[in-house]
Amino acid sequence: MDESEHLLKLRALLAPKAQDEAPTKKRKVEEVEGPDWTSRYCVVDAAAALTPLDALAVPLAEPMLEALKKNGFDPLFPIQAMVIPLLLKCAEAADDEDSAYCCDVCVAAPTGQGKTLAYAVPIVQAKMPYRALEDCVAEPPTSTRNACARVDFSGNLDHANHAL
Ligand SMILES: Nc1ncnc2c1ncn2[C@@H]1O[C@H](COP(=O)(O)OP(=O)(O)OP(=O)(O)O)[C@@H](O)[C@H]1O
């Protein structure tokens, strides 16, 4: 998938659905209160071809590329190739409420598919200008039972930290 095709797919994923823009009937209260991201989703084929780091739809910063290559994370797994560019766009748009990328993202995949790097890489890259990785905290749901777990990445990002 080339870059423009990949970004088109991401934009389609994030675009509001037609019925959100022009509701034709009154919806039940439970539906209205449901989180928006549950109605916009994308299925990633775990058996899809791996993506070389240099071919990501949104490029990584040079120190991040070097750290990932040096530690054997090239190419990326399918979930990583989909989620990393999306989260990089989300990080850029974090303060722009009008952007379709200004949103939360929930990633669900079986164990071992590479979720950790999928969310850690964009977090670290977004923090890189400040070089304050010790302050880098995110809250991924580690399981449906433990959806509020807080994960402090400062102890888990040794690979990326080496090059920063
Ligand atoms: N692009 C990659 N290339 C090679 N190895 C990778 C890559 N991404 C992750 N790995 C390795 O694959 C293994 C599984 O990755 P990881 O633990 O991130 O999966 P996960 O989906 O987060 O699993 P869990 O649900 O158990 O947390 C780890 O040993 C990790 O170092």
PDB file of C-alpha atoms and ligand atoms in Angstrom:
ATOM      1  CA  MET A   1       0.000   0.000   0.000  1.00  0.00           C
ATOM      2  CA  ASP A   2       1.580   3.348  -0.976  1.00  0.00           C
ATOM      3  CA  GLU A   3       1.556   6.422   1.251  1.00  0.00           C
ATOM      4  CA  SER A   4      -1.449   8.193  -0.266  1.00  0.00           C
ATOM      5  CA  GLU A   5      -3.511   5.017  -0.242  1.00  0.00           C
ATOM      6  CA  HIS A   6      -2.623   4.435   3.398  1.00  0.00           C
ATOM      7  CA  LEU A   7      -3.548   7.997   4.438  1.00  0.00           C
ATOM      8  CA  LEU A   8      -6.807   7.799   2.477  1.00  0.00           C
ATOM      9  CA  LYS A   9      -7.645   4.668   4.440  1.00  0.00           C
ATOM     10  CA  LEU A  10      -6.871   6.445   7.714  1.00  0.00           C
ATOM     11  CA  ARG A  11      -8.974   9.470   6.746  1.00  0.00           C
ATOM     12  CA  ALA A  12     -11.900   7.246   5.777  1.00  0.00           C
ATOM     13  CA  LEU A  13     -11.557   5.518   9.121  1.00  0.00           C
ATOM     14  CA  LEU A  14     -11.688   8.828  10.990  1.00  0.00           C
ATOM     15  CA  ALA A  15     -14.328  10.600   8.909  1.00  0.00           C
ATOM     16  CA  PRO A  16     -17.650  11.050  10.696  1.00  0.00           C
ATOM     17  CA  LYS A  17     -20.319   8.697   9.472  1.00  0.00           C
ATOM     18  CA  ALA A  18     -23.111  10.231   7.417  1.00  0.00           C
ATOM     19  CA  GLN A  19     -25.719   9.470  10.065  1.00  0.00           C
ATOM     20  CA  ASP A  20     -23.623  11.354  12.667  1.00  0.00           C
ATOM     21  CA  GLU A  21     -23.806  14.499  10.570  1.00  0.00           C
ATOM     22  CA  ALA A  22     -27.523  14.321   9.810  1.00  0.00           C
ATOM     23  CA  PRO A  23     -29.384  12.138  12.292  1.00  0.00           C
ATOM     24  CA  THR A  24     -32.736  11.146  10.862  1.00  0.00           C
ATOM     25  CA  LYS A  25     -34.251   9.666  13.997  1.00  0.00           C
ATOM     26  CA  LYS A  26     -33.873  10.186  17.708  1.00  0.00           C
ATOM     27  CA  ARG A  27     -31.431   7.657  19.108  1.00  0.00           C
ATOM     28  CA  LYS A  28     -31.667   5.926  22.463  1.00  0.00           C
ATOM     29  CA  VAL A  29     -29.801   7.611  25.318  1.00  0.00           C
ATOM     30  CA  GLU A  30     -27.377   4.643  25.679  1.00  0.00           C
ATOM     31  CA  GLU A  31     -26.390   4.928  21.996  1.00  0.00           C
ATOM     32  CA  VAL A  32     -25.822   8.674  22.199  1.00  0.00           C
ATOM     33  CA  GLU A  33     -23.616   8.280  25.259  1.00  0.00           C
ATOM     34  CA  GLY A  34     -21.484   5.502  23.748  1.00  0.00           C
ATOM     35  CA  PRO A  35     -17.901   6.520  23.028  1.00  0.00           C
ATOM     36  CA  ASP A  36     -17.387   7.721  19.487  1.00  0.00           C
ATOM     37  CA  TRP A  37     -14.445   5.394  18.756  1.00  0.00           C
ATOM     38  CA  THR A  38     -16.576   2.280  19.109  1.00  0.00           C
ATOM     39  CA  SER A  39     -18.398   3.181  15.881  1.00  0.00           C
ATOM     40  CA  ARG A  40     -15.246   3.875  13.823  1.00  0.00           C
ATOM     41  CA  TYR A  41     -12.945   0.927  13.468  1.00  0.00           C
ATOM     42  CA  CYS A  42     -10.517  -0.712  11.110  1.00  0.00           C
ATOM     43  CA  VAL A  43      -9.600  -4.400  10.953  1.00  0.00           C
ATOM     44  CA  VAL A  44      -5.908  -5.145  10.413  1.00  0.00           C
ATOM     45  CA  ASP A  45      -4.937  -8.408   8.719  1.00  0.00           C
ATOM     46  CA  ALA A  46      -2.313  -9.952  10.993  1.00  0.00           C
ATOM     47  CA  ALA A  47      -1.084 -12.057   8.069  1.00  0.00           C
ATOM     48  CA  ALA A  48      -0.477  -9.040   5.825  1.00  0.00           C
ATOM     49  CA  ALA A  49       3.023  -8.295   4.542  1.00  0.00           C
ATOM     50  CA  LEU A  50       5.455  -6.655   6.967  1.00  0.00           C
ATOM     51  CA  THR A  51       6.209  -2.964   6.411  1.00  0.00           C
ATOM     52  CA  PRO A  52       9.803  -1.681   6.229  1.00  0.00           C
ATOM     53  CA  LEU A  53      10.362   1.200   8.664  1.00  0.00           C
ATOM     54  CA  ASP A  54      11.280   3.507   5.805  1.00  0.00           C
ATOM     55  CA  ALA A  55       7.944   2.843   4.095  1.00  0.00           C
ATOM     56  CA  LEU A  56       5.678   4.016   6.935  1.00  0.00           C
ATOM     57  CA  ALA A  57       2.840   6.277   5.769  1.00  0.00           C
ATOM     58  CA  VAL A  58       3.990   8.976   8.221  1.00  0.00           C
ATOM     59  CA  PRO A  59       7.777   9.008   8.567  1.00  0.00           C
ATOM     60  CA  LEU A  60       9.524   8.457  11.870  1.00  0.00           C
ATOM     61  CA  ALA A  61      12.199  10.810  13.192  1.00  0.00           C
ATOM     62  CA  GLU A  62      15.766   9.782  12.393  1.00  0.00           C
ATOM     63  CA  PRO A  63      16.795   8.872  15.994  1.00  0.00           C
ATOM     64  CA  MET A  64      13.676   6.721  16.318  1.00  0.00           C
ATOM     65  CA  LEU A  65      14.402   4.977  13.001  1.00  0.00           C
ATOM     66  CA  GLU A  66      17.964   4.300  14.095  1.00  0.00           C
ATOM     67  CA  ALA A  67      16.905   2.937  17.496  1.00  0.00           C
ATOM     68  CA  LEU A  68      14.289   0.632  16.001  1.00  0.00           C
ATOM     69  CA  LYS A  69      16.629  -0.651  13.283  1.00  0.00           C
ATOM     70  CA  LYS A  70      19.475  -1.154  15.703  1.00  0.00           C
ATOM     71  CA  ASN A  71      17.274  -3.267  17.945  1.00  0.00           C
ATOM     72  CA  GLY A  72      15.806  -5.423  15.176  1.00  0.00           C
ATOM     73  CA  PHE A  73      12.362  -3.824  14.855  1.00  0.00           C
ATOM     74  CA  ASP A  74      12.498  -3.497  11.080  1.00  0.00           C
ATOM     75  CA  PRO A  75      10.209  -4.389   9.355  1.00  0.00           C
ATOM     76  CA  LEU A  76       7.120  -3.558  11.402  1.00  0.00           C
ATOM     77  CA  PHE A  77       4.248  -5.912  12.107  1.00  0.00           C
ATOM     78  CA  PRO A  78       0.893  -5.113  10.390  1.00  0.00           C
ATOM     79  CA  ILE A  79      -0.741  -3.675  13.538  1.00  0.00           C
ATOM     80  CA  GLN A  80       2.277  -1.402  14.027  1.00  0.00           C
ATOM     81  CA  ALA A  81       2.273  -0.222  10.407  1.00  0.00           C
ATOM     82  CA  MET A  82      -1.381   0.781  10.764  1.00  0.00           C
ATOM     83  CA  VAL A  83      -1.365   2.232  14.272  1.00  0.00           C
ATOM     84  CA  ILE A  84       1.950   4.148  14.366  1.00  0.00           C
ATOM     85  CA  PRO A  85       1.106   6.568  11.498  1.00  0.00           C
ATOM     86  CA  LEU A  86      -2.402   7.037  12.862  1.00  0.00           C
ATOM     87  CA  LEU A  87      -1.160   7.931  16.346  1.00  0.00           C
ATOM     88  CA  LEU A  88       1.504  10.249  14.913  1.00  0.00           C
ATOM     89  CA  LYS A  89      -1.265  12.144  13.105  1.00  0.00           C
ATOM     90  CA  CYS A  90      -3.328  12.115  16.302  1.00  0.00           C
ATOM     91  CA  ALA A  91      -0.398  13.565  18.264  1.00  0.00           C
ATOM     92  CA  GLU A  92      -0.034  16.385  15.736  1.00  0.00           C
ATOM     93  CA  ALA A  93      -3.754  17.142  15.960  1.00  0.00           C
ATOM     94  CA  ALA A  94      -4.074  16.768  19.720  1.00  0.00           C
ATOM     95  CA  ASP A  95      -4.900  20.468  20.232  1.00  0.00           C
ATOM     96  CA  ASP A  96      -7.025  20.851  17.119  1.00  0.00           C
ATOM     97  CA  GLU A  97     -10.541  19.858  18.042  1.00  0.00           C
ATOM     98  CA  ASP A  98     -11.697  20.394  14.461  1.00  0.00           C
ATOM     99  CA  SER A  99      -9.380  17.702  13.161  1.00  0.00           C
ATOM    100  CA  ALA A 100     -10.693  14.196  12.562  1.00  0.00           C
ATOM    101  CA  TYR A 101      -7.383  12.995  14.023  1.00  0.00           C
ATOM    102  CA  CYS A 102      -8.082  14.671  17.385  1.00  0.00           C
ATOM    103  CA  CYS A 103      -9.426  11.496  18.956  1.00  0.00           C
ATOM    104  CA  ASP A 104      -8.728   8.557  21.229  1.00  0.00           C
ATOM    105  CA  VAL A 105      -7.583   5.284  19.672  1.00  0.00           C
ATOM    106  CA  CYS A 106      -8.187   1.827  21.113  1.00  0.00           C
ATOM    107  CA  VAL A 107      -6.102  -1.071  19.749  1.00  0.00           C
ATOM    108  CA  ALA A 108      -7.163  -4.675  20.341  1.00  0.00           C
ATOM    109  CA  ALA A 109      -5.039  -7.598  19.117  1.00  0.00           C
ATOM    110  CA  PRO A 110      -4.011 -11.011  20.428  1.00  0.00           C
ATOM    111  CA  THR A 111      -0.892 -11.193  22.540  1.00  0.00           C
ATOM    112  CA  GLY A 112       2.407 -11.063  20.684  1.00  0.00           C
ATOM    113  CA  GLN A 113       1.248  -8.990  17.700  1.00  0.00           C
ATOM    114  CA  GLY A 114       3.312  -5.954  18.653  1.00  0.00           C
ATOM    115  CA  LYS A 115       0.841  -3.636  20.371  1.00  0.00           C
ATOM    116  CA  THR A 116       3.469  -2.310  22.771  1.00  0.00           C
ATOM    117  CA  LEU A 117       5.584  -0.664  20.063  1.00  0.00           C
ATOM    118  CA  ALA A 118       2.446   0.348  18.165  1.00  0.00           C
ATOM    119  CA  TYR A 119       1.542   2.824  20.893  1.00  0.00           C
ATOM    120  CA  ALA A 120       4.960   3.376  22.499  1.00  0.00           C
ATOM    121  CA  VAL A 121       6.733   4.567  19.336  1.00  0.00           C
ATOM    122  CA  PRO A 122       4.301   7.454  18.634  1.00  0.00           C
ATOM    123  CA  ILE A 123       4.294   8.457  22.312  1.00  0.00           C
ATOM    124  CA  VAL A 124       8.090   8.593  22.424  1.00  0.00           C
ATOM    125  CA  GLN A 125       8.313  10.429  19.089  1.00  0.00           C
ATOM    126  CA  ALA A 126       5.748  12.989  20.257  1.00  0.00           C
ATOM    127  CA  LYS A 127       7.843  13.501  23.403  1.00  0.00           C
ATOM    128  CA  MET A 128      11.216  13.583  21.650  1.00  0.00           C
ATOM    129  CA  PRO A 129      11.544  17.365  21.320  1.00  0.00           C
ATOM    130  CA  TYR A 130      11.407  17.586  25.100  1.00  0.00           C
ATOM    131  CA  ARG A 131      13.640  14.595  25.849  1.00  0.00           C
ATOM    132  CA  ALA A 132      11.548  13.994  28.943  1.00  0.00           C
ATOM    133  CA  LEU A 133      10.910  10.296  28.602  1.00  0.00           C
ATOM    134  CA  GLU A 134      10.813   9.840  32.343  1.00  0.00           C
ATOM    135  CA  ASP A 135       7.573  11.835  32.271  1.00  0.00           C
ATOM    136  CA  CYS A 136       6.104   9.759  29.453  1.00  0.00           C
ATOM    137  CA  VAL A 137       2.990   8.081  30.822  1.00  0.00           C
ATOM    138  CA  ALA A 138       0.135   6.513  28.878  1.00  0.00           C
ATOM    139  CA  GLU A 139      -2.947   4.601  29.818  1.00  0.00           C
ATOM    140  CA  PRO A 140      -3.544   1.718  27.405  1.00  0.00           C
ATOM    141  CA  PRO A 141      -6.189  -0.810  28.396  1.00  0.00           C
ATOM    142  CA  THR A 142      -4.104  -3.901  29.128  1.00  0.00           C
ATOM    143  CA  SER A 143      -7.215  -6.063  29.096  1.00  0.00           C
ATOM    144  CA  THR A 144     -10.952  -5.570  29.216  1.00  0.00           C
ATOM    145  CA  ARG A 145     -10.855  -6.326  32.947  1.00  0.00           C
ATOM    146  CA  ASN A 146      -8.038  -3.895  33.595  1.00  0.00           C
ATOM    147  CA  ALA A 147      -9.082  -1.041  31.359  1.00  0.00           C
ATOM    148  CA  CYS A 148      -7.927   1.627  33.788  1.00  0.00           C
ATOM    149  CA  ALA A 149      -4.394   0.333  34.293  1.00  0.00           C
ATOM    150  CA  ARG A 150      -1.733   3.033  34.074  1.00  0.00           C
ATOM    151  CA  VAL A 151       1.475   2.007  32.375  1.00  0.00           C
ATOM    152  CA  ASP A 152       4.599   4.065  32.899  1.00  0.00           C
ATOM    153  CA  PHE A 153       6.824   3.463  29.898  1.00  0.00           C
ATOM    154  CA  SER A 154       9.957   4.921  31.414  1.00  0.00           C
ATOM    155  CA  GLY A 155      11.100   1.469  32.474  1.00  0.00           C
ATOM    156  CA  ASN A 156       9.940  -0.312  29.344  1.00  0.00           C
ATOM    157  CA  LEU A 157      11.436   1.699  26.531  1.00  0.00           C
ATOM    158  CA  ASP A 158      15.058   0.777  26.884  1.00  0.00           C
ATOM    159  CA  HIS A 159      15.380   0.076  23.166  1.00  0.00           C
ATOM    160  CA  ALA A 160      14.173   3.506  22.092  1.00  0.00           C
ATOM    161  CA  ASN A 161      15.889   5.318  24.940  1.00  0.00           C
ATOM    162  CA  HIS A 162      19.334   4.168  23.873  1.00  0.00           C
ATOM    163  CA  ALA A 163      19.282   6.346  20.774  1.00  0.00           C
ATOM    164  CA  LEU A 164      17.576   9.419  22.242  1.00  0.00           C
TER     165      LEU A 164
HETATM  166  N1  LIG B   1       8.578  -5.095  14.416  1.00  0.00           N
HETATM  167  C1  LIG B   1       9.043  -6.072  15.178  1.00  0.00           C
HETATM  168  N2  LIG B   1      10.031  -6.877  14.722  1.00  0.00           N
HETATM  169  C2  LIG B   1      10.520  -7.894  15.480  1.00  0.00           C
HETATM  170  N3  LIG B   1      10.065  -8.188  16.710  1.00  0.00           N
HETATM  171  C3  LIG B   1       9.074  -7.430  17.214  1.00  0.00           C
HETATM  172  C4  LIG B   1       8.523  -6.324  16.488  1.00  0.00           C
HETATM  173  N4  LIG B   1       7.563  -5.751  17.252  1.00  0.00           N
HETATM  174  C5  LIG B   1       7.520  -6.443  18.385  1.00  0.00           C
HETATM  175  N5  LIG B   1       8.416  -7.449  18.371  1.00  0.00           N
HETATM  176  C6  LIG B   1       8.623  -8.466  19.410  1.00  0.00           C
HETATM  177  O1  LIG B   1       7.480  -9.309  19.379  1.00  0.00           O
HETATM  178  C7  LIG B   1       7.165  -9.724  20.702  1.00  0.00           C
HETATM  179  C8  LIG B   1       5.706  -9.391  21.004  1.00  0.00           C
HETATM  180  O2  LIG B   1       5.526  -7.992  20.986  1.00  0.00           O
HETATM  181  P1  LIG B   1       4.645  -7.270  22.088  1.00  0.00           P
HETATM  182  O3  LIG B   1       4.979  -7.771  23.448  1.00  0.00           O
HETATM  183  O4  LIG B   1       4.740  -5.811  21.825  1.00  0.00           O
HETATM  184  O5  LIG B   1       3.206  -7.778  21.693  1.00  0.00           O
HETATM  185  P2  LIG B   1       1.841  -7.354  22.372  1.00  0.00           P
HETATM  186  O6  LIG B   1       0.820  -7.433  21.298  1.00  0.00           O
HETATM  187  O7  LIG B   1       2.011  -6.045  23.072  1.00  0.00           O
HETATM  188  O8  LIG B   1       1.651  -8.530  23.397  1.00  0.00           O
HETATM  189  P3  LIG B   1       0.887  -8.500  24.821  1.00  0.00           P
HETATM  190  O9  LIG B   1      -0.572  -8.456  24.509  1.00  0.00           O
HETATM  191  O10 LIG B   1       1.310  -9.804  25.443  1.00  0.00           O
HETATM  192  O11 LIG B   1       1.379  -7.306  25.583  1.00  0.00           O
HETATM  193  C9  LIG B   1       8.140  -9.025  21.625  1.00  0.00           C
HETATM  194  O12 LIG B   1       9.183  -9.940  21.898  1.00  0.00           O
HETATM  195  C10 LIG B   1       8.668  -7.875  20.803  1.00  0.00           C
HETATM  196  O13 LIG B   1       9.988  -7.506  21.171  1.00  0.00           O
END
